[in-house]
Coordinates of C-alpha atoms in Angstrom, one line a residue:
M14 CA 0.0 0.0 0.0
R15 CA 2.8 2.4 0.8
A16 CA 4.4 1.7 -2.5
R17 CA 1.1 2.3 -4.3
V18 CA 0.5 5.6 -2.6
S19 CA 4.1 6.7 -3.3
G20 CA 3.6 5.8 -7.0
L21 CA 0.6 8.1 -7.1
M22 CA 2.3 11.2 -5.8
E23 CA 3.3 12.6 -9.2
R24 CA -0.4 12.3 -10.2
A25 CA -1.4 14.0 -6.9
R26 CA 0.9 16.9 -7.8
R27 CA -0.7 17.2 -11.3
D28 CA -4.2 17.1 -9.7
L29 CA -3.3 19.8 -7.2
T30 CA -1.7 21.9 -10.0
E31 CA -5.0 21.8 -12.0
L32 CA -7.1 22.5 -8.9
V33 CA -5.0 25.4 -7.7
A34 CA -5.2 27.1 -11.1
M35 CA -9.0 27.4 -10.7
R36 CA -9.9 30.6 -8.9
S37 CA -12.7 29.0 -7.0
V38 CA -13.6 31.8 -4.6
A39 CA -17.3 31.5 -3.9
D40 CA -18.0 35.2 -4.2
P41 CA -19.3 36.2 -7.7
R42 CA -18.9 39.8 -6.8
R43 CA -15.2 39.4 -7.0
F44 CA -14.5 36.2 -9.0
P45 CA -16.3 34.6 -11.9
A46 CA -18.8 32.0 -10.9
E47 CA -17.6 29.9 -13.8
E48 CA -14.4 29.2 -11.9
C49 CA -16.3 27.5 -9.0
L50 CA -18.4 25.5 -11.5
R51 CA -15.2 24.4 -13.3
A52 CA -13.7 23.2 -10.0
A53 CA -16.9 21.4 -9.0
E54 CA -17.0 19.6 -12.4
W55 CA -13.3 18.7 -12.2
T56 CA -13.8 17.3 -8.7
A57 CA -16.9 15.3 -9.6
D58 CA -15.1 13.8 -12.7
A59 CA -12.0 13.0 -10.6
F60 CA -13.9 11.1 -7.9
T61 CA -16.0 9.3 -10.5
E62 CA -12.8 8.1 -12.2
A63 CA -11.5 7.1 -8.8
G64 CA -14.4 4.7 -8.3
V65 CA -17.1 6.8 -6.6
P66 CA -19.7 8.1 -9.1
C67 CA -20.4 11.7 -8.3
K68 CA -22.6 14.5 -9.6
L69 CA -23.4 18.1 -8.7
Y70 CA -26.1 19.2 -6.3
E71 CA -27.2 22.8 -6.1
T72 CA -27.4 23.9 -2.5
P73 CA -29.8 26.5 -1.2
D74 CA -27.1 29.2 -1.3
G75 CA -26.6 28.6 -5.1
S76 CA -23.3 26.8 -4.7
Q77 CA -22.6 23.4 -6.3
A78 CA -21.8 20.5 -3.9
V79 CA -20.1 17.4 -5.3
I80 CA -21.8 14.3 -3.8
G81 CA -21.4 10.6 -4.7
H82 CA -21.9 7.1 -3.3
R83 CA -20.3 3.7 -3.9
P84 CA -22.1 1.1 -1.8
G85 CA -19.9 -1.4 0.0
P86 CA -20.3 -5.1 0.6
E87 CA -23.3 -6.4 2.4
G88 CA -23.0 -5.6 6.1
A89 CA -20.1 -3.2 5.7
P90 CA -20.4 0.3 7.2
T91 CA -20.4 3.5 5.1
V92 CA -17.6 6.1 5.3
L93 CA -18.2 9.7 4.2
L94 CA -15.2 11.7 3.0
Y95 CA -15.6 15.5 3.2
S96 CA -13.6 18.5 2.0
H97 CA -14.3 21.7 0.1
Y98 CA -13.1 23.1 -3.3
D99 CA -13.8 26.8 -2.7
V100 CA -10.9 28.9 -1.3
Q101 CA -10.3 32.2 0.3
P102 CA -9.4 35.3 -1.8
P103 CA -5.7 35.3 -2.4
G104 CA -4.9 38.7 -0.8
D105 CA -1.5 40.5 -1.1
G106 CA 2.0 39.5 -0.2
W107 CA 2.5 36.3 -2.3
R108 CA 6.1 35.6 -3.6
T109 CA 4.7 33.6 -6.5
S110 CA 1.3 33.5 -8.2
P111 CA -1.4 32.2 -5.9
W112 CA -3.0 30.4 -8.9
E113 CA 0.1 28.5 -9.9
L114 CA 1.3 25.6 -7.9
T115 CA 5.0 26.3 -7.2
E116 CA 7.6 24.2 -5.4
R117 CA 9.9 25.9 -3.0
D118 CA 12.1 24.3 -0.3
G119 CA 10.2 21.1 -0.7
R120 CA 6.7 22.6 -0.2
W121 CA 4.0 23.2 -2.8
Y122 CA 2.7 26.8 -2.7
G123 CA -0.7 28.1 -4.0
R124 CA -4.1 29.2 -2.8
G125 CA -5.9 26.2 -1.6
A126 CA -2.8 24.0 -1.7
A127 CA -3.7 23.0 1.9
D128 CA -7.1 24.5 2.5
C129 CA -8.7 22.6 1.1
K130 CA -7.7 21.3 -2.3
G131 CA -4.8 19.5 -0.8
N132 CA -7.3 17.5 1.3
I133 CA -9.3 16.7 -1.9
V134 CA -6.2 15.3 -3.5
M135 CA -5.5 13.3 -0.3
H136 CA -8.9 11.7 -0.5
L137 CA -8.5 11.0 -4.3
T138 CA -5.0 9.5 -3.8
A139 CA -6.4 7.2 -1.0
L140 CA -9.2 6.0 -3.2
R141 CA -6.9 5.3 -6.1
A142 CA -4.6 3.3 -3.9
A143 CA -7.2 1.3 -2.0
E144 CA -9.8 -1.4 -2.7
P145 CA -12.4 -0.2 -0.2
R146 CA -14.2 -2.8 1.8
V147 CA -16.7 -0.2 3.0
G148 CA -19.3 1.9 1.4
V149 CA -17.9 5.3 0.4
K150 CA -19.7 8.6 0.2
I151 CA -18.1 11.8 -1.2
V152 CA -19.2 15.2 -0.1
I153 CA -17.2 18.2 -1.4
E154 CA -18.6 21.6 -0.5
G155 CA -18.5 24.7 -2.7
S156 CA -19.0 27.6 -0.3
E157 CA -17.5 26.6 3.0
E158 CA -15.2 29.7 3.1
Q159 CA -18.2 32.1 2.7
G160 CA -20.1 30.6 5.7
T161 CA -23.4 30.7 3.9
D162 CA -24.6 27.3 5.2
G163 CA -25.7 26.0 1.8
L164 CA -24.6 22.5 2.6
E165 CA -26.1 22.5 6.1
R166 CA -29.4 23.5 4.6
L167 CA -29.1 20.7 2.0
L168 CA -28.4 18.3 4.8
D169 CA -31.6 19.5 6.6
Q170 CA -33.6 18.9 3.4
D171 CA -32.2 15.5 2.5
P172 CA -30.3 13.9 5.4
E173 CA -30.3 10.4 3.8
L174 CA -28.0 11.7 1.1
F175 CA -25.3 12.2 3.8
R176 CA -26.0 9.3 6.2
A177 CA -22.9 7.4 7.2
D178 CA -21.4 5.4 10.0
A179 CA -18.1 7.3 10.0
I180 CA -17.4 10.8 8.7
V181 CA -13.9 11.9 7.8
I182 CA -13.7 15.7 7.8
G183 CA -10.6 16.6 5.7
D184 CA -10.3 20.2 6.8
T185 CA -7.9 20.3 9.7
G186 CA -4.3 19.4 10.2
N187 CA -1.5 17.9 12.2
L188 CA 0.1 19.6 15.2
A189 CA 3.3 19.7 13.1
V190 CA 4.5 18.0 9.9
G191 CA 4.9 14.3 10.6
V192 CA 2.9 14.3 13.8
P193 CA -0.4 12.4 13.2
T194 CA -3.2 14.3 14.9
F195 CA -6.9 14.1 15.4
T196 CA -8.7 17.4 16.0
T197 CA -11.3 16.4 18.7
C198 CA -12.9 19.8 19.4
L199 CA -13.7 23.0 17.6
R200 CA -14.6 26.3 19.2
G201 CA -18.0 27.8 18.3
Q202 CA -18.5 31.5 17.9
A203 CA -20.7 34.5 18.5
N204 CA -20.2 37.5 16.3
V205 CA -21.8 40.8 17.4
V206 CA -21.7 44.5 16.3
V207 CA -21.8 47.0 19.1
T208 CA -22.8 50.6 18.5
V209 CA -22.3 53.4 21.0
T210 CA -24.1 56.7 20.6
T211 CA -23.8 59.7 22.9
M212 CA -24.7 62.9 21.0
R213 CA -26.7 64.1 18.0
G214 CA -23.5 65.1 16.1
A215 CA -19.8 65.7 16.3
L216 CA -18.5 68.7 18.4
H217 CA -15.4 70.8 18.3
S218 CA -12.9 69.2 20.7
G219 CA -11.6 72.6 21.8
M220 CA -15.0 74.1 22.7
Y221 CA -16.7 70.9 24.0
G222 CA -14.0 68.4 24.8
G223 CA -13.7 67.4 28.5
A224 CA -17.5 67.6 29.2
A225 CA -19.0 66.2 26.0
P226 CA -19.3 62.4 26.2
D227 CA -16.9 61.0 23.6
A228 CA -18.5 57.9 22.0
L229 CA -15.2 56.6 20.7
A230 CA -13.6 56.9 24.2
A231 CA -16.7 55.1 25.6
L232 CA -16.2 52.3 23.1
V233 CA -12.5 52.0 23.9
H234 CA -13.3 51.8 27.6
M235 CA -15.9 49.1 27.0
L236 CA -13.6 47.0 24.9
G237 CA -10.9 47.3 27.5
T238 CA -13.1 45.5 30.0
L239 CA -13.2 42.4 27.8
R240 CA -9.6 41.4 28.7
D241 CA -7.6 41.6 31.9
A242 CA -4.1 42.8 32.2
A243 CA -2.7 39.4 31.3
G244 CA -4.9 39.2 28.2
N245 CA -7.4 36.6 29.5
T246 CA -10.9 37.1 28.1
T247 CA -13.2 38.3 30.9
V248 CA -16.8 38.3 29.7
Q249 CA -19.0 38.3 32.7
G250 CA -21.0 35.1 33.0
L251 CA -18.6 33.0 31.0
P252 CA -16.0 30.7 32.6
G253 CA -12.4 31.4 31.8
D254 CA -10.4 28.7 33.7
Q255 CA -10.9 25.6 31.6
R256 CA -7.9 23.3 30.8
W257 CA -6.9 21.3 27.7
D258 CA -5.9 17.7 28.5
G259 CA -4.8 16.7 25.0
A260 CA -1.5 17.4 23.2
Q261 CA 0.2 20.6 24.3
Y262 CA 1.4 23.4 22.0
P263 CA 5.0 24.3 22.9
L264 CA 5.4 28.0 23.6
E265 CA 8.4 28.6 21.4
R266 CA 6.7 26.7 18.5
F267 CA 3.6 28.8 18.9
R268 CA 5.6 32.0 18.9
E269 CA 7.3 31.0 15.7
D270 CA 4.0 29.8 14.1
A271 CA 2.2 33.0 15.0
G272 CA 5.1 35.3 14.1
I273 CA 5.1 37.1 17.5
L274 CA 7.8 39.7 17.7
D275 CA 10.7 39.3 20.0
G276 CA 10.0 40.7 23.4
V277 CA 6.2 40.7 22.9
A278 CA 4.4 38.4 25.4
V279 CA 1.7 35.9 24.5
T280 CA -1.6 36.5 26.2
G281 CA -3.4 34.7 29.0
T282 CA -2.4 32.8 32.1
G283 CA -3.1 29.3 30.9
T284 CA -1.0 27.1 28.6
I285 CA -1.1 27.9 24.9
A286 CA -3.4 24.9 24.4
D287 CA -5.7 26.2 27.2
M288 CA -5.9 29.6 25.6
L289 CA -6.5 28.3 22.0
W290 CA -8.8 25.4 22.5
A291 CA -10.4 25.3 26.0
R292 CA -11.3 28.9 26.9
P293 CA -13.4 31.7 25.4
A294 CA -11.4 34.2 23.3
L295 CA -12.6 37.7 22.4
T296 CA -11.2 39.4 19.2
V297 CA -12.0 42.9 18.0
L298 CA -12.4 42.4 14.3
G299 CA -12.9 46.0 13.3
I300 CA -13.8 49.5 14.5
D301 CA -15.8 52.2 12.7
C302 CA -14.4 55.6 13.6
P303 CA -12.6 58.4 11.8
P304 CA -9.3 57.2 10.3
V305 CA -6.1 59.0 11.3
A306 CA -5.6 60.4 7.8
G307 CA -8.2 63.2 7.4
S308 CA -9.4 63.2 11.0
V309 CA -10.4 66.5 12.6
A310 CA -10.5 68.0 16.1
A311 CA -13.9 66.7 17.0
V312 CA -15.6 64.8 19.8
Q313 CA -17.3 61.8 18.2
P314 CA -21.0 61.2 18.7
T315 CA -21.0 57.5 17.7
A316 CA -18.6 54.6 17.2
R317 CA -19.0 51.0 16.3
A318 CA -17.1 47.7 16.6
R319 CA -17.4 44.2 15.3
L320 CA -16.5 41.5 17.8
N321 CA -15.8 37.8 17.5
L322 CA -16.2 35.6 20.6
R323 CA -14.9 32.1 20.2
I324 CA -16.3 29.6 22.7
P325 CA -15.2 26.0 23.7
P326 CA -17.5 23.0 23.9
G327 CA -19.8 23.2 26.9
I328 CA -20.9 26.8 26.2
D329 CA -24.1 27.5 24.2
P330 CA -23.5 30.2 21.5
Q331 CA -26.8 31.9 22.3
D332 CA -25.9 32.1 26.0
A333 CA -22.5 33.4 25.1
C334 CA -23.9 36.1 22.8
E335 CA -26.3 37.2 25.5
A336 CA -23.6 37.3 28.1
L337 CA -21.4 39.4 25.8
A338 CA -24.2 41.9 25.1
A339 CA -25.0 42.2 28.8
H340 CA -21.3 42.8 29.6
L341 CA -21.0 45.5 27.0
K342 CA -24.1 47.4 28.2
A343 CA -23.0 47.1 31.8
A344 CA -19.5 48.4 31.0
A345 CA -20.8 51.5 29.0
P346 CA -19.7 54.7 30.8
W347 CA -21.7 57.9 31.2
H348 CA -25.1 56.2 30.5
S349 CA -24.1 56.0 26.8
R350 CA -26.7 54.4 24.5
V351 CA -25.5 50.9 23.5
E352 CA -27.0 48.6 20.8
V353 CA -25.7 45.1 20.3
E354 CA -26.6 43.3 17.1
A355 CA -26.1 39.5 17.0
E356 CA -24.5 38.8 13.6
S357 CA -23.8 35.1 13.6
L358 CA -23.7 32.1 15.9
G359 CA -21.8 28.8 15.6
R360 CA -21.9 25.8 17.8
P361 CA -18.8 24.3 19.3
F362 CA -18.0 20.6 18.5
L363 CA -16.6 17.8 20.6
A364 CA -15.9 14.5 19.0
R365 CA -16.8 11.1 20.4
T366 CA -13.6 9.1 20.5
G367 CA -12.9 5.4 21.3
G368 CA -15.4 3.8 18.8
P369 CA -14.4 1.3 16.2
A370 CA -13.8 3.8 13.4
Y371 CA -11.6 5.9 15.6
S372 CA -9.6 2.8 16.7
A373 CA -9.2 1.7 13.1
M374 CA -8.1 5.2 11.9
T375 CA -5.7 5.5 14.9
A376 CA -4.1 2.3 13.9
A377 CA -3.9 3.4 10.2
L378 CA -2.3 6.7 11.1
T379 CA 0.2 5.0 13.4
E380 CA 1.2 2.7 10.7
A381 CA 1.4 5.4 8.1
Y382 CA 3.5 7.8 10.2
G383 CA 5.3 5.4 12.4
Q384 CA 4.5 7.2 15.6
K385 CA 1.8 7.7 18.2
V386 CA -1.3 9.7 17.3
V387 CA -2.1 12.8 19.4
T388 CA -5.2 14.9 19.8
R389 CA -5.6 18.7 19.6
G390 CA -8.3 21.3 19.5
Q391 CA -8.8 24.0 16.9
G392 CA -9.9 27.5 17.4
G393 CA -11.7 27.7 14.1
S394 CA -15.3 26.6 13.6
I395 CA -16.7 24.1 11.1
P396 CA -20.5 24.4 11.6
L397 CA -21.1 21.4 9.4
C398 CA -19.6 19.1 12.1
G399 CA -22.4 20.2 14.5
A400 CA -25.0 19.6 11.8
F401 CA -23.7 16.1 11.1
Q402 CA -23.6 15.4 14.8
G403 CA -27.2 16.6 15.2
H404 CA -28.5 14.5 12.3
F405 CA -26.4 11.4 12.9
P406 CA -25.6 11.2 16.7
D407 CA -24.3 7.6 16.4
A408 CA -21.8 8.5 13.6
E409 CA -18.1 8.8 14.4
I410 CA -16.8 12.1 13.2
M411 CA -13.0 12.3 12.7
L412 CA -11.2 15.5 11.8
M413 CA -7.8 15.3 10.1
G414 CA -6.0 16.8 7.2
V415 CA -3.0 18.5 5.6
E416 CA -3.3 21.9 7.2
E417 CA -0.4 22.0 9.7
P418 CA 0.8 25.4 11.1
R419 CA 3.4 26.1 8.4
A420 CA 0.6 25.8 5.7
L421 CA -0.4 29.4 6.5
I422 CA -4.0 28.8 5.4
H423 CA -6.0 32.0 4.6
A424 CA -2.7 33.9 4.4
A425 CA -0.3 34.8 1.6
D426 CA 2.1 32.0 0.6
E427 CA -0.3 29.2 1.6
S428 CA 1.5 25.9 1.1
V429 CA 1.4 22.2 1.7
D430 CA 4.1 19.7 2.6
P431 CA 3.6 16.9 0.1
S432 CA 4.6 14.3 2.7
E433 CA 1.4 15.2 4.6
I434 CA -0.7 14.4 1.5
E435 CA 1.2 11.1 1.1
N436 CA 1.1 9.9 4.7
L437 CA -2.6 10.9 5.2
A438 CA -3.6 9.2 1.9
L439 CA -1.8 6.1 3.0
A440 CA -3.6 6.1 6.4
E441 CA -7.0 6.7 4.7
A442 CA -6.3 3.9 2.2
I443 CA -5.4 1.5 5.0
F444 CA -8.6 2.6 6.9
L445 CA -10.8 2.1 3.8
Q446 CA -9.4 -1.3 3.0
G447 CA -9.5 -2.6 6.6
P448 CA -11.6 -5.6 7.7
H449 CA -14.7 -3.5 8.5
R450 CA -18.0 -5.1 9.3
T451 CA -21.1 -3.9 11.2

């Protein structure tokens, strides 16, 4: 099996080259919709050729999902393989074209090389190498990066299309290159927009400053109460002392991965893993106020901020949103008028481990990598995991993939280490070909 996968790696590179060249950003305002359709058709054809007949399904948000099914032998379980072909906009700062797969220092660079076209290629390579003894379903999403929940709504409409005993979510990554890793929990989120208003209009800071209530200063004060001096998130009503009991994230590796400047401290009083995966985390995403360039000497009557609150398993997103809104209103100085608009909610996810599928995949990963499998959390959210868990509570959901920290997903110079595609494809092929029976 290892030799078969190794022999397929040149084809994997050709596949990824073709996929990366497709500008499949699911935002027709900025990129041609034809690019997403081309990626969807390519993906459906590739999986069909690999032995799982696939076709396109239009989801309620207008995106095209690639879905297919190859039944297994009688009595065998069904395994669903998930990934997505849409990508983030490229942004600035690339050393080479984001739409051309480029090798540099042993890594393959290009938008989507890791997130998530590299995972599509991993699934394809596994299927080409294996002779599955299970039923196989393919679900490749077309608008995951836009968060428009098209696939979740299709799941609500036709759950039987997705029903499976084990679900492999190819959209996470190892703790480091060569360290086989399950992601066992995902933080949920609550996004809000807070608006502070104090006066009917702006006032001259020389004539009125000092007594006129400055809405921007009020907002700054409110935001300052959301973290303590050490950087811990301090939203009243939410716990902030949880601990992560899986694999740890070494401090120096985190500093390097995050690009933290020399002399600048990391935030929080827990371990890095505690802060990233086990506790709430508040981030200020943006502030509406006069920019420095062109600003005038005026007391501001209104200011606004967009906030992102990440929450670990065990906290309900609606409860978190209400706690954040109550905290902001209580923290407002000078009886300022405060409006808090809930923008989006996402449930956290906690995997059930220890079942037969997890045991089989753990053994396959150990064989492929030659070392013990570890577990980690992830600060990002994959709402589809919660949707799958809600519809199929008995299914084992396993999160893995090629997106280790050096991949720089969503950033310039995104890349993938081809050894991750190879080793994960080998593990998945071993898993699919294992002696599975219900």
